[in-house]
Amino acid sequence: MAIMTFAGTALKNLFSKPVTTKYPAVPAEYKERTRGHIEISIDDCISCGMCVRSCPCGTLSVDKIKGTWSINRFDCIACGFCVEKCPKKCLSVVAGYQEPGAEKGSVTYTKSPEVLAEEARKREEMAKKAAEAKAAAAAKAAAAAAEKKD
Amino acid sequence: MNATEGKNEIIPIAPAELPIRAMEMKNKGYRLSQACAAWLKKEKKLELSYSFVDDDTYDIFSLRISLEDAERDTEIASISEIFSYASFYENEMRELFGANIKYIGMDLQNKLYRIQEETPFVPKKEEA
Amino acid sequence: MAKRSVIPYGPQHPVLPEPIHLDLVLEDEKVVEAIPSIGFIHRGLEKLTEKRDFNQMAYVAERICGICSFGHGYGYCETVEHIMGIEVPARANYLRTIWFELSRLHSHLLWAGLMADAFGFENLFYQCWRVREKVLDCIELTTGGRVIFSVNKVGGVIKDITPEMQKAILDTMDYVEKETKILKKTFMNDYSVQSRMKGVGVLTKEQAHALGCAGPFARASGIATDMRMRGYAAYGELDMEPIISNDGDCYGRCEVRIGEIFQSIDLIRQAIGKIPEGEIAAVVKGNPDGEYFMRIEQPRGEADYYVRGNGTPNLDRMRVRTPTFANLAGLCETLKGADYADIGILVVTIDPCISCTER
């Protein structure tokens, strides 16, 4: 049994530099892997919706036609599951936390007009091809039906 | 290091058998590790599991009571007389799953958790 | 006979880290009976299985608790892996062991601080948390989160620990060991600390067994049970013995936990020395169908995981029995006969985690 076992440490602490930093004045240091918030490089996104389906808290939404990707940052728990699931790897978790706010709100990212135009063109092409295929199939079916009648 | 994985067995029993089987476990020097209920959506069954563990060999034996949808209200005797701390688990099973456990040592009258809905984990019985 | 009075204690109380309510029946200064009531922070996380698939549940399970977060995520994933028959790569098992021990380190140092705070030694409290901060830095370096790791998934882990990070962990371990030795001197030898802990809230081995206590709380009463001896993850390949104490009082519980800090440091060193190269995750196909009971050793004691799958992505049942749930009965027993002034210390010595308990 001893007394004053902590006195040495306490005295040492009293005369040494503080281990804490003066936070708002000196900015916090983040590690490379820090999960702060989710970022998207929106032009690489293919609007597949994998992130929406994987999100455990349902904070994401994707609109394929409008080419948007929205996140409610106040609901996001920064688990990184969407980043892992993303097939194009256009999502990333980066340092820096969501700042507090008076209201919850979502942030929407829209693809650049060039990418949107390109996508619309592709969609039109696809639709055209589908329509042609459909027409061809219909013609074939009609021909088959006519043959049967004969 | 010699790792001892331990046995992990599930023993199906009838509802009325529970006290005697619990006594058997107690006499073997086992400890009640946990008790929980589960509602099987597909089979429409309520399952109660009482897990007993041996602290030396790390074995775990789970007594399993299966109740069909129609016999969900079967009375089950509490084992809190045998394992006093079973009260917490039994209160939880009754409150969340509506298991009809009788004579719980420390009866909390469905006030273990402060929830609005009654027996949230099982579907409501259809009004006859 | 002295007059009996009932004093409500909690859920909001300066000494309580989390909300638990105790109705204390007092006779003068002595507690005759204590009736616990919980349920202030029940979040119904187990019921979420109806809406979330089994992969998402790994992240939900982690958020059951902020301190034993890694253990919950790991226990859940391991249970699902057992059901689906997935063989986890050896490297993933070692990584999980390292992270598990880091989480145990930060939990035990947190407890040491809370304990010091409970017996009124503010300076020691800050010193403990100062050491803990270094462990948290290590966790942030390797996983990206300070308390919520989010590295477990069904089938393995998401992130790897690079050789540079391993070195940083080993350096931190040297620092933590050096500092904890100083802390140990105060916790174990100091006269004023001992006068608050020795002989307070004695629980004999028989009582501890009869009340189903688990973890450090049971080990302090001389029950040599440690789920890590079951050899899950990489524990089967590392050397360890359960740390026990025969005192059964607050001093014994403190001794066990301080001993476990050194044990964790040793295990991390062993695991980093033995870690094999290779994959960190296995491929997962299909949905779980079946059931399994899994027990792991959380910082606070033995935790039970039960998962029941039905072949669809949504599980029928996920059940977590946390250590505090098992230790509540033991707590009420130790409170009987204690001084009113010692209640705070006694509640803290079981290392209560009420949000775990209520899920």
Tab-separated table of C-alpha atoms in Angstrom, chain C residues 8-287:
chain	number	residue	atom	x	y	z
C	8	PRO	CA	-35.063	6.509	-7.004
C	9	TYR	CA	-31.627	6.415	-8.618
C	10	GLY	CA	-31.214	7.344	-12.264
C	11	PRO	CA	-31.936	7.282	-15.189
C	12	GLN	CA	-30.227	10.669	-15.137
C	13	HIS	CA	-27.484	10.716	-12.553
C	14	PRO	CA	-24.011	12.262	-12.621
C	15	VAL	CA	-22.271	8.934	-12.081
C	16	LEU	CA	-24.262	6.926	-14.591
C	17	PRO	CA	-22.812	6.835	-18.084
C	18	GLU	CA	-26.067	5.486	-19.453
C	19	PRO	CA	-29.699	5.497	-18.387
C	20	ILE	CA	-30.661	2.763	-15.969
C	21	HIS	CA	-33.152	3.311	-13.211
C	22	LEU	CA	-32.765	1.708	-9.807
C	23	ASP	CA	-35.294	1.786	-7.025
C	24	LEU	CA	-33.173	1.506	-3.901
C	25	VAL	CA	-34.795	0.380	-0.683
C	26	LEU	CA	-32.655	1.876	2.060
C	27	GLU	CA	-32.412	1.170	5.736
C	28	ASP	CA	-30.519	4.165	7.090
C	29	GLU	CA	-27.464	4.211	4.830
C	30	LYS	CA	-27.539	0.564	3.778
C	31	VAL	CA	-29.254	-0.725	0.665
C	32	VAL	CA	-31.656	-3.562	1.434
C	33	GLU	CA	-32.937	-4.162	-2.043
C	34	ALA	CA	-32.434	-2.783	-5.495
C	35	ILE	CA	-34.980	-3.117	-8.282
C	36	PRO	CA	-33.640	-2.262	-11.724
C	37	SER	CA	-35.746	-0.989	-14.544
C	38	ILE	CA	-34.512	-0.433	-18.047
C	39	GLY	CA	-36.173	0.456	-21.312
C	40	PHE	CA	-35.380	4.135	-21.717
C	41	ILE	CA	-33.418	3.696	-24.917
C	42	HIS	CA	-34.984	0.704	-26.616
C	43	ARG	CA	-34.556	1.300	-30.345
C	44	GLY	CA	-35.908	-1.953	-31.766
C	45	LEU	CA	-32.829	-2.630	-33.874
C	46	GLU	CA	-33.616	-6.358	-33.922
C	47	LYS	CA	-36.906	-5.654	-35.626
C	48	LEU	CA	-35.082	-3.922	-38.475
C	49	THR	CA	-34.368	-7.365	-39.969
C	50	GLU	CA	-37.812	-7.081	-41.561
C	51	LYS	CA	-36.720	-4.108	-43.652
C	52	ARG	CA	-32.990	-4.548	-44.155
C	53	ASP	CA	-31.222	-7.417	-45.828
C	54	PHE	CA	-28.603	-9.492	-44.068
C	55	ASN	CA	-25.657	-7.544	-45.515
C	56	GLN	CA	-27.035	-4.227	-44.316
C	57	MET	CA	-27.732	-5.711	-40.888
C	58	ALA	CA	-23.966	-5.959	-40.311
C	59	TYR	CA	-23.892	-2.153	-40.199
C	60	VAL	CA	-26.996	-2.007	-38.041
C	61	ALA	CA	-25.510	-4.551	-35.608
C	62	GLU	CA	-22.395	-2.414	-35.263
C	63	ARG	CA	-24.460	0.518	-34.176
C	64	ILE	CA	-26.045	-1.309	-31.255
C	65	CYS	CA	-23.369	0.163	-29.069
C	66	GLY	CA	-20.681	2.789	-29.429
C	67	ILE	CA	-18.043	1.072	-27.333
C	68	CYS	CA	-18.319	-2.629	-28.128
C	69	SER	CA	-19.276	-1.768	-31.698
C	70	PHE	CA	-16.677	-3.955	-33.390
C	71	GLY	CA	-17.687	-7.020	-31.393
C	72	HIS	CA	-21.341	-6.744	-32.371
C	73	GLY	CA	-20.529	-6.417	-36.050
C	74	TYR	CA	-18.074	-9.283	-35.825
C	75	GLY	CA	-20.383	-11.574	-33.836
C	76	TYR	CA	-23.222	-11.032	-36.272
C	77	CYS	CA	-21.054	-11.632	-39.354
C	78	GLU	CA	-19.485	-14.745	-37.831
C	79	THR	CA	-22.926	-16.183	-37.062
C	80	VAL	CA	-24.175	-15.602	-40.613
C	81	GLU	CA	-20.937	-17.081	-41.982
C	82	HIS	CA	-21.523	-20.199	-39.899
C	83	ILE	CA	-25.022	-20.575	-41.306
C	84	MET	CA	-23.904	-20.075	-44.897
C	85	GLY	CA	-20.814	-22.255	-44.494
C	86	ILE	CA	-18.399	-19.544	-45.586
C	87	GLU	CA	-14.712	-20.156	-44.919
C	88	VAL	CA	-13.192	-16.809	-43.927
C	89	PRO	CA	-9.614	-16.265	-45.193
C	90	ALA	CA	-6.898	-16.606	-42.535
C	91	ARG	CA	-5.710	-13.035	-42.946
C	92	ALA	CA	-9.224	-11.699	-42.352
C	93	ASN	CA	-9.376	-13.694	-39.128
C	94	TYR	CA	-6.122	-12.156	-37.907
C	95	LEU	CA	-7.247	-8.661	-38.876
C	96	ARG	CA	-10.468	-9.184	-36.973
C	97	THR	CA	-8.517	-10.345	-33.931
C	98	ILE	CA	-6.292	-7.263	-34.002
C	99	TRP	CA	-9.275	-4.938	-34.278
C	100	PHE	CA	-11.159	-6.815	-31.618
C	101	GLU	CA	-8.293	-6.412	-29.173
C	102	LEU	CA	-7.931	-2.729	-30.044
C	103	SER	CA	-11.607	-2.282	-29.234
C	104	ARG	CA	-11.123	-4.150	-25.958
C	105	LEU	CA	-8.200	-1.880	-25.113
C	106	HIS	CA	-10.173	1.297	-25.660
C	107	SER	CA	-13.180	-0.082	-23.816
C	108	HIS	CA	-11.158	-1.107	-20.764
C	109	LEU	CA	-9.268	2.190	-20.667
C	110	LEU	CA	-12.604	3.995	-20.907
C	111	TRP	CA	-13.881	1.912	-18.014
C	112	ALA	CA	-10.746	2.644	-15.953
C	113	GLY	CA	-11.405	6.334	-16.488
C	114	LEU	CA	-15.077	6.087	-15.537
C	115	MET	CA	-14.112	4.095	-12.457
C	116	ALA	CA	-11.609	6.763	-11.413
C	117	ASP	CA	-14.326	9.356	-11.965
C	118	ALA	CA	-16.787	7.332	-9.882
C	119	PHE	CA	-14.509	7.280	-6.854
C	120	GLY	CA	-13.680	10.907	-7.363
C	121	PHE	CA	-10.149	10.813	-8.755
C	122	GLU	CA	-10.546	13.292	-11.587
C	123	ASN	CA	-6.860	13.506	-12.405
C	124	LEU	CA	-6.548	9.745	-12.899
C	125	PHE	CA	-9.699	9.782	-15.029
C	126	TYR	CA	-8.172	12.235	-17.497
C	127	GLN	CA	-4.894	10.340	-17.540
C	128	CYS	CA	-6.734	7.104	-18.529
C	129	TRP	CA	-8.579	8.813	-21.355
C	130	ARG	CA	-5.392	10.447	-22.506
C	131	VAL	CA	-3.894	6.984	-23.013
C	132	ARG	CA	-7.111	5.784	-24.647
C	133	GLU	CA	-6.905	8.596	-27.170
C	134	LYS	CA	-3.779	6.988	-28.663
C	135	VAL	CA	-5.706	3.737	-29.159
C	136	LEU	CA	-8.522	5.656	-30.846
C	137	ASP	CA	-5.966	7.258	-33.182
C	138	CYS	CA	-4.798	3.769	-34.115
C	139	ILE	CA	-8.371	2.717	-34.845
C	140	GLU	CA	-8.987	5.805	-36.968
C	141	LEU	CA	-5.763	5.176	-38.875
C	142	THR	CA	-6.715	1.612	-39.776
C	143	THR	CA	-10.491	1.751	-40.174
C	144	GLY	CA	-11.441	5.374	-40.689
C	145	GLY	CA	-13.764	5.587	-37.703
C	146	ARG	CA	-12.892	6.394	-34.133
C	147	VAL	CA	-15.433	4.163	-32.411
C	148	ILE	CA	-17.565	2.683	-35.195
C	149	PHE	CA	-15.183	0.533	-37.195
C	150	SER	CA	-17.416	-0.507	-40.153
C	151	VAL	CA	-14.819	-2.934	-41.483
C	152	ASN	CA	-16.713	-6.188	-41.056
C	153	LYS	CA	-18.876	-7.687	-43.715
C	154	VAL	CA	-20.326	-11.125	-44.162
C	155	GLY	CA	-17.436	-13.094	-45.643
C	156	GLY	CA	-14.479	-11.153	-44.285
C	157	VAL	CA	-13.258	-7.607	-43.791
C	158	ILE	CA	-13.274	-4.566	-46.066
C	159	LYS	CA	-9.951	-2.933	-45.276
C	160	ASP	CA	-6.470	-4.273	-44.833
C	161	ILE	CA	-3.852	-3.222	-42.295
C	162	THR	CA	-0.721	-2.277	-44.219
C	163	PRO	CA	2.799	-2.951	-42.820
C	164	GLU	CA	3.213	0.773	-41.998
C	165	MET	CA	-0.020	0.696	-40.027
C	166	GLN	CA	1.122	-2.448	-38.225
C	167	LYS	CA	4.238	-0.596	-37.179
C	168	ALA	CA	2.173	2.360	-35.982
C	169	ILE	CA	0.010	-0.022	-33.929
C	170	LEU	CA	3.081	-1.653	-32.363
C	171	ASP	CA	4.530	1.765	-31.468
C	172	THR	CA	1.228	2.738	-29.871
C	173	MET	CA	1.197	-0.530	-27.937
C	174	ASP	CA	4.613	0.314	-26.446
C	175	TYR	CA	3.293	3.703	-25.371
C	176	VAL	CA	0.059	2.266	-23.956
C	177	GLU	CA	1.957	-0.412	-22.041
C	178	LYS	CA	4.336	2.117	-20.515
C	179	GLU	CA	1.512	4.458	-19.491
C	180	THR	CA	-0.765	1.697	-18.218
C	181	LYS	CA	2.003	0.472	-15.913
C	182	ILE	CA	1.949	3.891	-14.270
C	183	LEU	CA	-1.852	3.812	-14.062
C	184	LYS	CA	-1.733	0.301	-12.608
C	185	LYS	CA	0.450	1.480	-9.757
C	186	THR	CA	-2.203	3.980	-8.742
C	187	PHE	CA	-5.190	1.661	-9.244
C	188	MET	CA	-3.640	-1.297	-7.462
C	189	ASN	CA	-1.457	0.212	-4.736
C	190	ASP	CA	-2.802	3.611	-3.810
C	191	TYR	CA	-4.147	3.844	-0.290
C	192	SER	CA	-7.075	6.111	-1.023
C	193	VAL	CA	-8.113	4.146	-4.111
C	194	GLN	CA	-7.979	0.888	-2.185
C	195	SER	CA	-10.063	2.292	0.621
C	196	ARG	CA	-12.872	2.880	-1.890
C	197	MET	CA	-12.623	-0.515	-3.592
C	198	LYS	CA	-11.394	-3.204	-1.186
C	199	GLY	CA	-14.196	-5.295	0.230
C	200	VAL	CA	-16.923	-3.277	-1.519
C	201	GLY	CA	-19.674	-5.268	-3.227
C	202	VAL	CA	-18.284	-8.757	-2.698
C	203	LEU	CA	-19.734	-11.454	-4.932
C	204	THR	CA	-18.584	-14.990	-4.181
C	205	LYS	CA	-17.878	-17.572	-6.851
C	206	GLU	CA	-21.052	-19.498	-5.936
C	207	GLN	CA	-23.190	-16.367	-6.094
C	208	ALA	CA	-21.682	-15.316	-9.410
C	209	HIS	CA	-22.452	-18.720	-10.899
C	210	ALA	CA	-25.959	-18.836	-9.435
C	211	LEU	CA	-26.723	-15.403	-10.898
C	212	GLY	CA	-25.353	-16.220	-14.338
C	213	CYS	CA	-22.726	-13.502	-14.402
C	214	ALA	CA	-20.432	-13.229	-17.395
C	215	GLY	CA	-17.189	-11.655	-18.451
C	216	PRO	CA	-14.775	-9.738	-16.235
C	217	PHE	CA	-17.500	-9.497	-13.584
C	218	ALA	CA	-17.555	-13.317	-13.264
C	219	ARG	CA	-13.802	-13.676	-13.692
C	220	ALA	CA	-13.248	-11.304	-10.759
C	221	SER	CA	-15.196	-13.802	-8.632
C	222	GLY	CA	-12.907	-16.644	-9.685
C	223	ILE	CA	-14.892	-18.214	-12.556
C	224	ALA	CA	-12.291	-18.978	-15.227
C	225	THR	CA	-14.465	-18.514	-18.288
C	226	ASP	CA	-13.385	-16.557	-21.315
C	227	MET	CA	-15.106	-17.123	-24.650
C	228	ARG	CA	-11.860	-16.339	-26.455
C	229	MET	CA	-10.697	-19.767	-25.285
C	230	ARG	CA	-13.193	-21.208	-27.785
C	231	GLY	CA	-10.707	-20.204	-30.440
C	232	TYR	CA	-12.943	-18.236	-32.819
C	233	ALA	CA	-11.244	-15.837	-35.294
C	234	ALA	CA	-7.489	-16.264	-34.774
C	235	TYR	CA	-7.606	-16.724	-30.998
C	236	GLY	CA	-7.058	-20.465	-31.425
C	237	GLU	CA	-3.542	-19.812	-32.689
C	238	LEU	CA	-2.544	-17.285	-30.027
C	239	ASP	CA	-1.413	-17.906	-26.454
C	240	MET	CA	-3.718	-16.671	-23.745
C	241	GLU	CA	-5.146	-17.655	-20.390
C	242	PRO	CA	-8.228	-16.141	-18.756
C	243	ILE	CA	-7.272	-13.567	-16.151
C	244	ILE	CA	-9.062	-14.216	-12.887
C	245	SER	CA	-9.104	-12.766	-9.426
C	246	ASN	CA	-10.454	-14.402	-6.319
C	247	ASP	CA	-11.384	-11.262	-4.415
C	248	GLY	CA	-14.833	-10.802	-5.937
C	249	ASP	CA	-14.926	-7.146	-4.864
C	250	CYS	CA	-14.464	-3.906	-6.800
C	251	TYR	CA	-10.713	-4.222	-6.362
C	252	GLY	CA	-10.789	-7.671	-7.988
C	253	ARG	CA	-12.799	-6.406	-10.954
C	254	CYS	CA	-10.348	-3.572	-11.413
C	255	GLU	CA	-7.444	-6.030	-11.214
C	256	VAL	CA	-9.004	-8.270	-13.881
C	257	ARG	CA	-9.616	-5.419	-16.297
C	258	ILE	CA	-6.184	-3.876	-15.826
C	259	GLY	CA	-4.725	-7.345	-16.404
C	260	GLU	CA	-6.758	-7.656	-19.578
C	261	ILE	CA	-5.304	-4.416	-20.915
C	262	PHE	CA	-1.845	-6.022	-20.790
C	263	GLN	CA	-3.259	-9.259	-22.194
C	264	SER	CA	-4.759	-7.386	-25.162
C	265	ILE	CA	-1.442	-5.652	-25.848
C	266	ASP	CA	0.230	-9.066	-25.818
C	267	LEU	CA	-2.397	-10.567	-28.139
C	268	ILE	CA	-2.063	-7.693	-30.625
C	269	ARG	CA	1.724	-8.192	-30.687
C	270	GLN	CA	1.309	-11.928	-31.230
C	271	ALA	CA	-1.283	-11.458	-33.970
C	272	ILE	CA	0.816	-8.880	-35.841
C	273	GLY	CA	3.806	-11.230	-35.581
C	274	LYS	CA	1.894	-14.175	-37.006
C	275	ILE	CA	-0.387	-12.524	-39.565
C	276	PRO	CA	-0.360	-14.463	-42.870
C	277	GLU	CA	-0.569	-12.948	-46.334
C	278	GLY	CA	-3.580	-13.519	-48.553
C	279	GLU	CA	-7.144	-12.546	-49.332
C	280	ILE	CA	-9.205	-10.542	-46.862
C	281	ALA	CA	-12.703	-11.576	-47.901
C	282	ALA	CA	-14.502	-14.621	-49.264
C	283	VAL	CA	-17.183	-14.514	-51.950
C	284	VAL	CA	-20.727	-14.633	-50.594
C	285	LYS	CA	-23.451	-16.200	-52.689
C	286	GLY	CA	-27.064	-16.872	-51.841
C	287	ASN	CA	-29.017	-16.132	-48.696
